[in-house]
Each structure stands twice: as structure tokens, then as C-alpha cells.
PDB file of C-alpha atoms in Angstrom:
ATOM      1  CA  MET A   1     229.405  82.639  96.410  1.00 77.00           C
ATOM      2  CA  LEU A   2     232.428  81.927  94.687  1.00 84.00           C
ATOM      3  CA  GLU A   3     233.166  80.367  98.483  1.00 90.00           C
ATOM      4  CA  LEU A   4     230.669  77.917  98.015  1.00 90.00           C
ATOM      5  CA  PHE A   5     231.823  76.821  95.041  1.00 91.00           C
ATOM      6  CA  ASP A   6     235.287  76.095  96.841  1.00 91.00           C
ATOM      7  CA  THR A   7     234.120  74.568  99.627  1.00 89.00           C
ATOM      8  CA  LEU A   8     231.496  71.645  96.955  1.00 88.00           C
ATOM      9  CA  HIS A   9     235.055  71.864  94.879  1.00 90.00           C
ATOM     10  CA  LYS A  10     237.141  70.374  98.329  1.00 91.00           C
ATOM     11  CA  PHE A  11     234.439  67.574  99.342  1.00 87.00           C
ATOM     12  CA  ILE A  12     235.344  66.258  95.525  1.00 89.00           C
ATOM     13  CA  GLU A  13     238.688  66.105  95.670  1.00 92.00           C
ATOM     14  CA  SER A  14     239.298  62.511  96.285  1.00 89.00           C
ATOM     15  CA  ASP A  15     237.444  59.605  94.590  1.00 87.00           C
ATOM     16  CA  GLU A  16     236.115  59.021  97.780  1.00 86.00           C
ATOM     17  CA  GLY A  17     234.625  62.119  98.487  1.00 90.00           C
ATOM     18  CA  LEU A  18     233.400  62.545  94.665  1.00 90.00           C
ATOM     19  CA  VAL A  19     231.271  59.647  95.593  1.00 91.00           C
ATOM     20  CA  PHE A  20     230.132  60.460  98.958  1.00 92.00           C
ATOM     21  CA  TYR A  21     229.073  63.758  97.652  1.00 94.00           C
ATOM     22  CA  ILE A  22     227.001  62.241  94.619  1.00 94.00           C
ATOM     23  CA  LEU A  23     225.195  60.010  97.462  1.00 95.00           C
ATOM     24  CA  GLY A  24     223.956  63.356  99.221  1.00 95.00           C
ATOM     25  CA  ILE A  25     222.912  64.688  96.081  1.00 96.00           C
ATOM     26  CA  ILE A  26     220.861  61.525  95.742  1.00 97.00           C
ATOM     27  CA  ALA A  27     219.452  61.906  99.251  1.00 97.00           C
ATOM     28  CA  VAL A  28     218.501  65.232  98.714  1.00 97.00           C
ATOM     29  CA  MET A  29     216.908  64.427  95.165  1.00 97.00           C
ATOM     30  CA  GLU A  30     215.072  62.052  96.863  1.00 97.00           C
ATOM     31  CA  ILE A  31     213.522  64.411  99.407  1.00 96.00           C
ATOM     32  CA  VAL A  32     212.247  66.947  96.432  1.00 97.00           C
ATOM     33  CA  ASP A  33     211.339  63.474  94.468  1.00 96.00           C
ATOM     34  CA  PHE A  34     209.162  62.441  97.046  1.00 95.00           C
ATOM     35  CA  ILE A  35     207.523  66.763  98.122  1.00 95.00           C
ATOM     36  CA  SER A  36     207.175  67.169  94.395  1.00 95.00           C
ATOM     37  CA  GLY A  37     204.987  63.591  93.862  1.00 93.00           C
ATOM     38  CA  THR A  38     203.001  64.814  97.172  1.00 92.00           C
ATOM     39  CA  PHE A  39     202.371  68.097  95.363  1.00 93.00           C
ATOM     40  CA  ALA A  40     201.753  66.715  92.188  1.00 93.00           C
ATOM     41  CA  ALA A  41     198.834  64.238  93.159  1.00 91.00           C
ATOM     42  CA  ILE A  42     197.328  66.996  95.753  1.00 91.00           C
ATOM     43  CA  ILE A  43     197.579  69.355  92.772  1.00 92.00           C
ATOM     44  CA  ASN A  44     196.298  67.502  89.575  1.00 90.00           C
ATOM     45  CA  PRO A  45     192.994  66.026  89.282  1.00 89.00           C
ATOM     46  CA  LYS A  46     193.858  63.207  87.236  1.00 90.00           C
ATOM     47  CA  ILE A  47     195.904  61.753  90.240  1.00 87.00           C
ATOM     48  CA  GLU A  48     194.214  60.162  93.057  1.00 86.00           C
ATOM     49  CA  TYR A  49     195.775  61.312  95.946  1.00 83.00           C
ATOM     50  CA  LYS A  50     196.412  58.220  98.931  1.00 85.00           C
ATOM     51  CA  SER A  51     198.404  58.273 101.682  1.00 84.00           C
ATOM     52  CA  LYS A  52     199.338  54.586 101.044  1.00 88.00           C
ATOM     53  CA  VAL A  53     200.667  55.206  98.022  1.00 87.00           C
ATOM     54  CA  GLY A  54     202.726  58.217  99.498  1.00 86.00           C
ATOM     55  CA  ILE A  55     204.187  55.859 101.902  1.00 90.00           C
ATOM     56  CA  ASN A  56     204.581  52.870  99.660  1.00 93.00           C
ATOM     57  CA  GLY A  57     206.993  55.618  97.613  1.00 90.00           C
ATOM     58  CA  LEU A  58     208.912  56.741 100.411  1.00 92.00           C
ATOM     59  CA  MET A  59     209.245  53.342 101.797  1.00 95.00           C
ATOM     60  CA  ARG A  60     210.733  52.648  98.432  1.00 95.00           C
ATOM     61  CA  LYS A  61     212.757  55.477  98.756  1.00 95.00           C
ATOM     62  CA  ILE A  62     214.412  54.605 101.780  1.00 96.00           C
ATOM     63  CA  VAL A  63     215.393  50.715 100.701  1.00 97.00           C
ATOM     64  CA  GLY A  64     216.990  52.085  97.456  1.00 95.00           C
ATOM     65  CA  LEU A  65     218.802  54.540  99.464  1.00 96.00           C
ATOM     66  CA  PHE A  66     220.196  51.955 102.098  1.00 96.00           C
ATOM     67  CA  LEU A  67     220.875  49.930  98.807  1.00 96.00           C
ATOM     68  CA  LEU A  68     223.009  52.307  97.610  1.00 97.00           C
ATOM     69  CA  ILE A  69     224.745  52.926 100.716  1.00 96.00           C
ATOM     70  CA  ILE A  70     225.753  49.542 101.357  1.00 96.00           C
ATOM     71  CA  LEU A  71     227.156  49.700  98.397  1.00 95.00           C
ATOM     72  CA  VAL A  72     229.997  51.315  99.542  1.00 94.00           C
ATOM     73  CA  PRO A  73     231.560  48.749 101.722  1.00 94.00           C
ATOM     74  CA  MET A  74     230.867  46.036  99.018  1.00 94.00           C
ATOM     75  CA  SER A  75     232.940  48.084  96.592  1.00 93.00           C
ATOM     76  CA  VAL A  76     236.038  47.772  98.277  1.00 91.00           C
ATOM     77  CA  LEU A  77     236.345  44.193  97.366  1.00 94.00           C
ATOM     78  CA  LEU A  78     236.918  45.364  93.747  1.00 93.00           C
ATOM     79  CA  PRO A  79     240.028  45.797  92.706  1.00 91.00           C
ATOM     80  CA  GLN A  80     241.924  48.954  92.631  1.00 80.00           C
ATOM     81  CA  GLN A  81     239.769  51.665  91.013  1.00 87.00           C
ATOM     82  CA  ALA A  82     236.701  49.605  90.117  1.00 93.00           C
ATOM     83  CA  GLY A  83     235.120  50.033  92.931  1.00 92.00           C
ATOM     84  CA  VAL A  84     235.302  53.500  92.794  1.00 91.00           C
ATOM     85  CA  ALA A  85     234.169  53.507  89.242  1.00 92.00           C
ATOM     86  CA  PHE A  86     231.439  51.302  89.765  1.00 93.00           C
ATOM     87  CA  LEU A  87     229.565  53.429  92.659  1.00 94.00           C
ATOM     88  CA  TYR A  88     230.397  56.521  90.350  1.00 90.00           C
ATOM     89  CA  THR A  89     228.766  54.653  87.370  1.00 90.00           C
ATOM     90  CA  ILE A  90     225.716  53.236  90.001  1.00 94.00           C
ATOM     91  CA  TYR A  91     225.207  56.290  91.502  1.00 94.00           C
ATOM     92  CA  VAL A  92     225.226  58.733  88.356  1.00 89.00           C
ATOM     93  CA  GLY A  93     222.815  56.860  87.109  1.00 88.00           C
ATOM     94  CA  TYR A  94     220.530  56.657  89.631  1.00 94.00           C
ATOM     95  CA  MET A  95     220.676  60.417  90.077  1.00 92.00           C
ATOM     96  CA  ILE A  96     219.756  60.936  86.278  1.00 88.00           C
ATOM     97  CA  MET A  97     216.766  58.318  87.360  1.00 90.00           C
ATOM     98  CA  ILE A  98     215.479  60.603  90.060  1.00 94.00           C
ATOM     99  CA  PHE A  99     216.176  63.614  87.746  1.00 91.00           C
ATOM    100  CA  LYS A 100     213.861  62.012  84.897  1.00 90.00           C
ATOM    101  CA  SER A 101     211.479  61.374  88.499  1.00 93.00           C
ATOM    102  CA  LEU A 102     211.452  65.068  89.001  1.00 94.00           C
ATOM    103  CA  ILE A 103     210.756  65.967  85.778  1.00 93.00           C
ATOM    104  CA  GLU A 104     207.637  63.730  85.229  1.00 92.00           C
ATOM    105  CA  ASN A 105     206.336  64.875  88.289  1.00 94.00           C
ATOM    106  CA  TYR A 106     207.146  68.983  87.446  1.00 94.00           C
ATOM    107  CA  GLY A 107     205.167  68.361  83.902  1.00 93.00           C
ATOM    108  CA  LYS A 108     202.135  66.477  86.303  1.00 93.00           C
ATOM    109  CA  MET A 109     201.961  69.976  87.956  1.00 93.00           C
ATOM    110  CA  LYS A 110     200.992  71.166  84.456  1.00 91.00           C
ATOM    111  CA  GLY A 111     204.741  72.847  84.461  1.00 92.00           C
ATOM    112  CA  ASP A 112     206.889  72.791  80.829  1.00 91.00           C
ATOM    113  CA  THR A 113     209.142  69.949  80.653  1.00 90.00           C
ATOM    114  CA  SER A 114     210.796  70.587  77.126  1.00 88.00           C
ATOM    115  CA  ILE A 115     214.190  72.049  78.489  1.00 85.00           C
ATOM    116  CA  PHE A 116     214.377  69.345  80.801  1.00 86.00           C
ATOM    117  CA  LYS A 117     214.328  66.378  78.112  1.00 78.00           C
ATOM    118  CA  ASN A 118     217.183  68.277  76.229  1.00 82.00           C
ATOM    119  CA  VAL A 119     219.283  68.118  79.484  1.00 83.00           C
ATOM    120  CA  ILE A 120     218.585  64.691  80.312  1.00 78.00           C
ATOM    121  CA  GLY A 121     219.336  63.714  76.508  1.00 80.00           C
ATOM    122  CA  VAL A 122     222.558  65.675  77.219  1.00 82.00           C
ATOM    123  CA  PHE A 123     223.426  63.676  80.469  1.00 76.00           C
ATOM    124  CA  GLU A 124     223.016  60.126  78.538  1.00 74.00           C
ATOM    125  CA  LYS A 125     225.241  61.590  76.139  1.00 78.00           C
ATOM    126  CA  LEU A 126     227.907  62.125  77.985  1.00 72.00           C
ATOM    127  CA  ILE A 127     227.793  58.979  79.796  1.00 66.00           C
ATOM    128  CA  ILE A 128     228.073  56.956  76.626  1.00 69.00           C
ATOM    129  CA  LYS A 129     230.395  59.038  75.141  1.00 65.00           C
ATOM    130  CA  GLY A 130     232.507  58.673  78.345  1.00 56.00           C
ATOM    131  CA  ASP A 131     232.428  54.750  78.012  1.00 55.00           C
ATOM    132  CA  ASP A 132     233.205  54.809  74.206  1.00 56.00           C
ATOM    133  CA  ASN A 133     236.841  57.084  75.250  1.00 49.00           C
ATOM    134  CA  GLY A 134     237.955  55.192  77.999  1.00 48.00           C
ATOM    135  CA  SER A 135     237.069  58.187  80.606  1.00 46.00           C
ATOM    136  CA  LYS A 136     238.267  57.953  84.167  1.00 46.00           C
ATOM    137  CA  TYR A 137     234.912  56.737  85.038  1.00 43.00           C
TER     138      TYR A 137
END
């Protein structure tokens, strides 16, 4: 198990590696979000399950991911590390947004979401604290 973490740490040794690592996490989270949303619609009788709604949601996720990918070459136009900081900020914010959606889907499946709301609060505080302290990102 430790080897897995060592391998993952190697991905994020460079700023560029970190950005692409986060982009990979976002892609996986989007897939899980779509699947969990579909399950929530099937399980929860209050949600009408429609394939058109599911396909529209899937298309939004694909286009959103393409937009995030398009930002990579655009970020090179920004001076020095500003491009990496820009991508990092956008990607982490997007990742938190997807995590919130995952929590909502879990709640729609009658799961207890209280612990996850605290996690979101911690993430948001860390981002705000990082901005106040002049952190790297």
C-alpha cells in the first residue's frame, strides 16, 4: 500500500504533474458523479428517472471536462507560475463543486451526509486561508 502512495507522490512532484493529477481526479469524480446521480434517480421515488436528463447531464460533464483541458494550453500564456496557480485554483474549485454534487447524490439515496458537510467546510476554509497567507497557490 505504501508503494501506491509513493507512486502517487511521484505524479505531483512537479507543478505540471500536480495539475494533470488533479485533472485526472476530476475526470474520475465526474464519472462517479454521473453514476451516483443515475442510481439516486433510480432509487429515490421522488426523482423522476428520465434518460434525456441523464444524457444532458453527461454531455454537460463532457463539455466541462473539455473546457478544463482547454485551459491547460491557455495557462502557458500567463507569466511564470501564474498559469499553474490559475489552473490549480480553477481545478480545485471545480473538484469541490463535484464533491458537493456527490454528497447531494448520496443524500438523495438516503445516506447520512452530515460528516461530508464538515469536510466541505474544511476544504473551503483551507482555500480561503491559503489566499490570506499568500500560499503558493
